[in-house]
Structures are given as structure tokens and as C-alpha cells.
Amino acid sequence: MAERLARAIALAGPIPISQFMAAANTEYYGSGVPLGRDFVTASEISQMFGEIVGAWTADLRFRAGNPDALWVELGPGRGTLTADALRVIASTGWQPEVHFVETSRSLRAEQARRVAVAQWHDDVTTLPDDRPLILVANEFFDALPIRQLIRTIDGWHERLIACQDTLFLPVTGKAVPEAVIPSAHRDAPPGSILEISPAAVGVMKQLAARVHAQGGALLIVDYGYTGGPQPGESLQAVRHHQYASPFDAPGSVDLSAHVDFTTLAAAGIASGLAAHGPVAQRDFLGSLGLDARAAALAKADPDVMAARHRLMGEDAMGTLFKVLALTAPNWPEPAGFL
């Protein structure tokens, strides 16, 4: 990947960070199974996470009148979240048709071991359009490409990636129209960086249009912030559970950035959905009974309480990770967002 990107930059000049990130993550997720090796998601920490999401889904569907909704997970990793959720859902007498949006062939093989009944899609456009959709996106939006804009003494510019041999480094590119920059930040000090994700907004609009037309809901769990684009750089890389330079060895590290929940919610609202949250992951899981579930499981496995802390602790995932739900018109207000 490094050699291919270096050749592309040598031929065409520096490329946007969004292009660099998209190419690197496509290679990374397509080349193996990174979960556990480089990072761990909430569903891999404990079965409790998937069970809570399953209970949330079953409750929402019940209060919506028990429609024949589809279960859809975006970027389902190894399929652990869905497998845990389906156990709870089955206890209510519902066995939904399962669809995964996943492009990695190696990850699809892992998912098939845990959820043999799943059907796979390369993107959301091929999902069935004849029934409500209940979509789950756990640590999905953080991996979508971002643009970085940097303030210089003469205005805002796109941040690009240049290459010297196989050393990749950020450089300042052409000026961007002032309209791209939120008015509150147009006069930010030189050196300030803003991150925006047209890719995330585009996916949200696609999903929202389907939910609005078909009914259902979208549950997003990820790390990020509220209040719209904020000055600061969050692009990061992880290798073997340690932070690494996002510009070293593209394709061999996971690249991600904090999710702008306010902008995602606004895109859903503009498409006719109702937004609920975001709330801290700690508050969402706590309001849905994770403490009681942890106490029950701890009778047989005391290590469960360590997992509970990782999911809910303020110094762990509890407040950095947030939960946002968007629901179709005439669907009930989901649990967990008081």
C-alpha cells in the first residue's frame, strides 16, 4: 500500500487526507482480522454489550407494533455483537432476518462462523426495501474518511498528504471557500485544524432516507464529540493496542477519527427522522440495566466487573463513547435516552 500511494502521489501530487485514509483502511480491513490483534470493541469486551443492544432493539420493535423488521449491522467486525444480541432477541420470540454491510472477505468469514444466517452487502444500497430496518453501527463511523482543514495566516486550506520516498507527511494545500468553515471558527488562530467528514454525512443521508421510507431506527455507538466541528486533530492510528503515527505504514494500521455526533444527527433530522441523544455510553448502558446484568454474571465470573468498568468507567469508554438513535416518523421513542 505504501508503495502504491507513493507512486500515486509522485504522479499526481499530494492527495487529500480523506483519500489517504480511505485507501489505507480498505487495505487494512481487507488484509486480515484486526479485532483483538490491534484493538477491541465494546462487543468484544463483554457479551453484556450485545445483549443490551439486543434488548433495546426487541423493546423498540415491540412498542412499534412488532413489525417484520430486518436486523442490519454496519461493519460488524467478527459478528460478536449481533450473535449476542440475537440470543436476547430470540428469547422474545422474534427471529429477524440478518443483514451485514461488510466489504472485507476475511471478516465475512469470521462473521459467518458466529451468525451463519447472515446475508452480506458491500454497501447499504442493496439492503431490502420492503420492510422496516433496525440498523446498528458500533464503531463504524469513526473509520470513514475525514477531511482536515488547516488555518494559515491567509485563510483556511485543505490539508494534504505528500510523500518523500515512502515517508508520508501532511502539507498545506489549496485554499478552501470560506463557506466550508463554520462561522464560529473562520477567524481561528493560525495552525488550527478542523476535521469534517462528507463521507459520514453521505452515509447518514443514505441510511436516513431508507429508514424514513421503510420505517425503523438507526443506533450509532462510537467515540466522538457534540457541538459540531471543533478545532483540534483527532486522526489516529492503532497497532497492537498502542497508538502509532497515522502516516506510517499505511494499510497496516487502523486509521480513525472522532465522530461529530451533532452533524450526524442534523443530517438525520434533515431527512425527516427524530434524533435521540447523543448520551454517554455509560448512561445508555446503565439505564438499560447493565449493572444488574453484570452482578448476575459476576456470581460465576468475577472478571465481569472489570469488563463492566471498561464499558462504563469515566476513565475508559464510559463518557468518550456516545450513543445516538434516529427513528422513523411514527416510531416510538427508544429506551436509554432520558
mmCIF file of C-alpha atoms in Angstrom, residues 5-126:
data_model
loop_
_atom_site.group_PDB
_atom_site.id
_atom_site.type_symbol
_atom_site.label_atom_id
_atom_site.label_comp_id
_atom_site.label_asym_id
_atom_site.label_seq_id
_atom_site.Cartn_x
_atom_site.Cartn_y
_atom_site.Cartn_z
ATOM 1 C CA LEU A 5 0.310 5.522 -2.570
ATOM 2 C CA ALA A 6 3.844 6.821 -3.071
ATOM 3 C CA ARG A 7 3.580 6.212 -6.823
ATOM 4 C CA ALA A 8 0.169 7.895 -6.993
ATOM 5 C CA ILE A 9 1.490 10.966 -5.178
ATOM 6 C CA ALA A 10 4.616 11.068 -7.367
ATOM 7 C CA LEU A 11 2.412 11.076 -10.478
ATOM 8 C CA ALA A 12 -0.402 13.396 -9.391
ATOM 9 C CA GLY A 13 0.963 15.340 -6.434
ATOM 10 C CA PRO A 14 -0.189 15.413 -2.804
ATOM 11 C CA ILE A 15 -3.574 13.822 -2.088
ATOM 12 C CA PRO A 16 -6.313 14.767 0.429
ATOM 13 C CA ILE A 17 -6.173 13.079 3.813
ATOM 14 C CA SER A 18 -9.610 11.613 3.031
ATOM 15 C CA GLN A 19 -8.164 9.747 0.025
ATOM 16 C CA PHE A 20 -5.153 8.553 2.042
ATOM 17 C CA MET A 21 -7.397 7.335 4.868
ATOM 18 C CA ALA A 22 -9.838 5.564 2.553
ATOM 19 C CA ALA A 23 -7.074 3.687 0.730
ATOM 20 C CA ALA A 24 -5.266 2.747 3.940
ATOM 21 C CA ASN A 25 -8.362 1.422 5.704
ATOM 22 C CA THR A 26 -9.540 -0.513 2.662
ATOM 23 C CA GLU A 27 -6.197 -2.313 2.649
ATOM 24 C CA TYR A 28 -6.161 -2.749 6.428
ATOM 25 C CA TYR A 29 -9.604 -4.288 6.822
ATOM 26 C CA GLY A 30 -9.281 -6.352 3.676
ATOM 27 C CA SER A 31 -5.982 -7.978 4.663
ATOM 28 C CA GLY A 32 -6.988 -9.814 7.837
ATOM 29 C CA VAL A 33 -8.959 -9.758 11.071
ATOM 30 C CA PRO A 34 -7.700 -6.825 13.149
ATOM 31 C CA LEU A 35 -10.111 -7.181 16.080
ATOM 32 C CA GLY A 36 -8.240 -8.444 19.115
ATOM 33 C CA ARG A 37 -4.897 -8.067 17.381
ATOM 34 C CA ASP A 38 -4.840 -4.271 17.231
ATOM 35 C CA PHE A 39 -7.932 -3.072 19.090
ATOM 36 C CA VAL A 40 -11.025 -4.322 20.924
ATOM 37 C CA THR A 41 -14.570 -3.019 20.519
ATOM 38 C CA ALA A 42 -17.232 -2.950 23.222
ATOM 39 C CA SER A 43 -18.876 -6.124 21.957
ATOM 40 C CA GLU A 44 -15.561 -7.985 22.239
ATOM 41 C CA ILE A 45 -15.049 -6.788 25.813
ATOM 42 C CA SER A 46 -18.185 -8.459 27.114
ATOM 43 C CA GLN A 47 -21.333 -10.235 25.960
ATOM 44 C CA MET A 48 -23.253 -7.695 28.035
ATOM 45 C CA PHE A 49 -22.874 -5.008 25.384
ATOM 46 C CA GLY A 50 -24.524 -7.028 22.607
ATOM 47 C CA GLU A 51 -27.167 -8.302 24.999
ATOM 48 C CA ILE A 52 -28.136 -4.742 25.975
ATOM 49 C CA VAL A 53 -28.340 -3.718 22.300
ATOM 50 C CA GLY A 54 -30.474 -6.776 21.577
ATOM 51 C CA ALA A 55 -32.839 -5.953 24.421
ATOM 52 C CA TRP A 56 -33.027 -2.329 23.255
ATOM 53 C CA THR A 57 -33.934 -3.498 19.756
ATOM 54 C CA ALA A 58 -36.565 -6.002 20.888
ATOM 55 C CA ASP A 59 -38.195 -3.401 23.146
ATOM 56 C CA LEU A 60 -38.329 -0.796 20.391
ATOM 57 C CA ARG A 61 -39.831 -3.246 17.899
ATOM 58 C CA PHE A 62 -42.432 -4.411 20.433
ATOM 59 C CA ARG A 63 -43.586 -0.864 21.125
ATOM 60 C CA ALA A 64 -43.682 -0.185 17.370
ATOM 61 C CA GLY A 65 -46.254 -2.976 16.963
ATOM 62 C CA ASN A 66 -43.960 -5.951 16.227
ATOM 63 C CA PRO A 67 -43.277 -5.225 12.538
ATOM 64 C CA ASP A 68 -41.278 -7.728 10.478
ATOM 65 C CA ALA A 69 -38.160 -5.583 10.723
ATOM 66 C CA LEU A 70 -34.719 -6.524 9.439
ATOM 67 C CA TRP A 71 -31.658 -6.535 11.701
ATOM 68 C CA VAL A 72 -28.765 -4.776 9.965
ATOM 69 C CA GLU A 73 -25.271 -4.212 11.352
ATOM 70 C CA LEU A 74 -22.816 -1.907 9.600
ATOM 71 C CA GLY A 75 -19.186 -3.007 9.838
ATOM 72 C CA PRO A 76 -19.981 -5.923 12.165
ATOM 73 C CA GLY A 77 -16.396 -6.905 12.995
ATOM 74 C CA ARG A 78 -16.367 -10.582 13.888
ATOM 75 C CA GLY A 79 -20.136 -10.729 14.275
ATOM 76 C CA THR A 80 -19.950 -10.874 18.071
ATOM 77 C CA LEU A 81 -22.399 -8.024 18.755
ATOM 78 C CA THR A 82 -25.072 -9.497 16.508
ATOM 79 C CA ALA A 83 -24.581 -13.016 17.892
ATOM 80 C CA ASP A 84 -25.025 -11.779 21.460
ATOM 81 C CA ALA A 85 -27.981 -9.566 20.510
ATOM 82 C CA LEU A 86 -29.763 -12.367 18.664
ATOM 83 C CA ARG A 87 -29.743 -14.588 21.767
ATOM 84 C CA VAL A 88 -31.739 -11.958 23.643
ATOM 85 C CA ILE A 89 -33.981 -11.191 20.682
ATOM 86 C CA ALA A 90 -34.790 -14.893 20.222
ATOM 87 C CA SER A 91 -35.957 -15.093 23.842
ATOM 88 C CA THR A 92 -38.769 -12.679 22.886
ATOM 89 C CA GLY A 93 -39.949 -14.964 20.091
ATOM 90 C CA TRP A 94 -38.564 -12.821 17.278
ATOM 91 C CA GLN A 95 -36.049 -14.203 14.780
ATOM 92 C CA PRO A 96 -35.211 -11.338 12.435
ATOM 93 C CA GLU A 97 -33.633 -11.669 9.049
ATOM 94 C CA VAL A 98 -29.988 -10.598 9.477
ATOM 95 C CA HIS A 99 -28.024 -8.443 7.059
ATOM 96 C CA PHE A 100 -24.394 -7.307 7.336
ATOM 97 C CA VAL A 101 -22.813 -4.423 5.429
ATOM 98 C CA GLU A 102 -19.213 -5.584 5.109
ATOM 99 C CA THR A 103 -16.671 -5.438 2.277
ATOM 100 C CA SER A 104 -13.827 -7.470 3.835
ATOM 101 C CA ARG A 105 -13.866 -11.089 2.707
ATOM 102 C CA SER A 106 -11.767 -12.215 5.685
ATOM 103 C CA LEU A 107 -14.132 -10.529 8.126
ATOM 104 C CA ARG A 108 -17.141 -12.026 6.343
ATOM 105 C CA ALA A 109 -15.670 -15.473 7.004
ATOM 106 C CA GLU A 110 -15.346 -14.652 10.716
ATOM 107 C CA GLN A 111 -18.898 -13.315 10.816
ATOM 108 C CA ALA A 112 -20.273 -16.439 9.152
ATOM 109 C CA ARG A 113 -18.839 -18.570 11.973
ATOM 110 C CA ARG A 114 -20.904 -16.662 14.522
ATOM 111 C CA VAL A 115 -24.009 -15.711 12.503
ATOM 112 C CA ALA A 116 -24.499 -18.356 9.836
ATOM 113 C CA VAL A 117 -27.859 -16.938 8.739
ATOM 114 C CA ALA A 118 -26.462 -13.521 7.799
ATOM 115 C CA GLN A 119 -26.695 -12.062 4.314
ATOM 116 C CA TRP A 120 -23.921 -9.732 3.164
ATOM 117 C CA HIS A 121 -23.843 -6.433 1.279
ATOM 118 C CA ASP A 122 -20.965 -4.274 0.035
ATOM 119 C CA ASP A 123 -22.949 -1.119 0.827
ATOM 120 C CA VAL A 124 -26.358 -0.006 2.043
ATOM 121 C CA THR A 125 -27.858 0.407 -1.429
ATOM 122 C CA THR A 126 -28.613 -3.313 -1.790
#
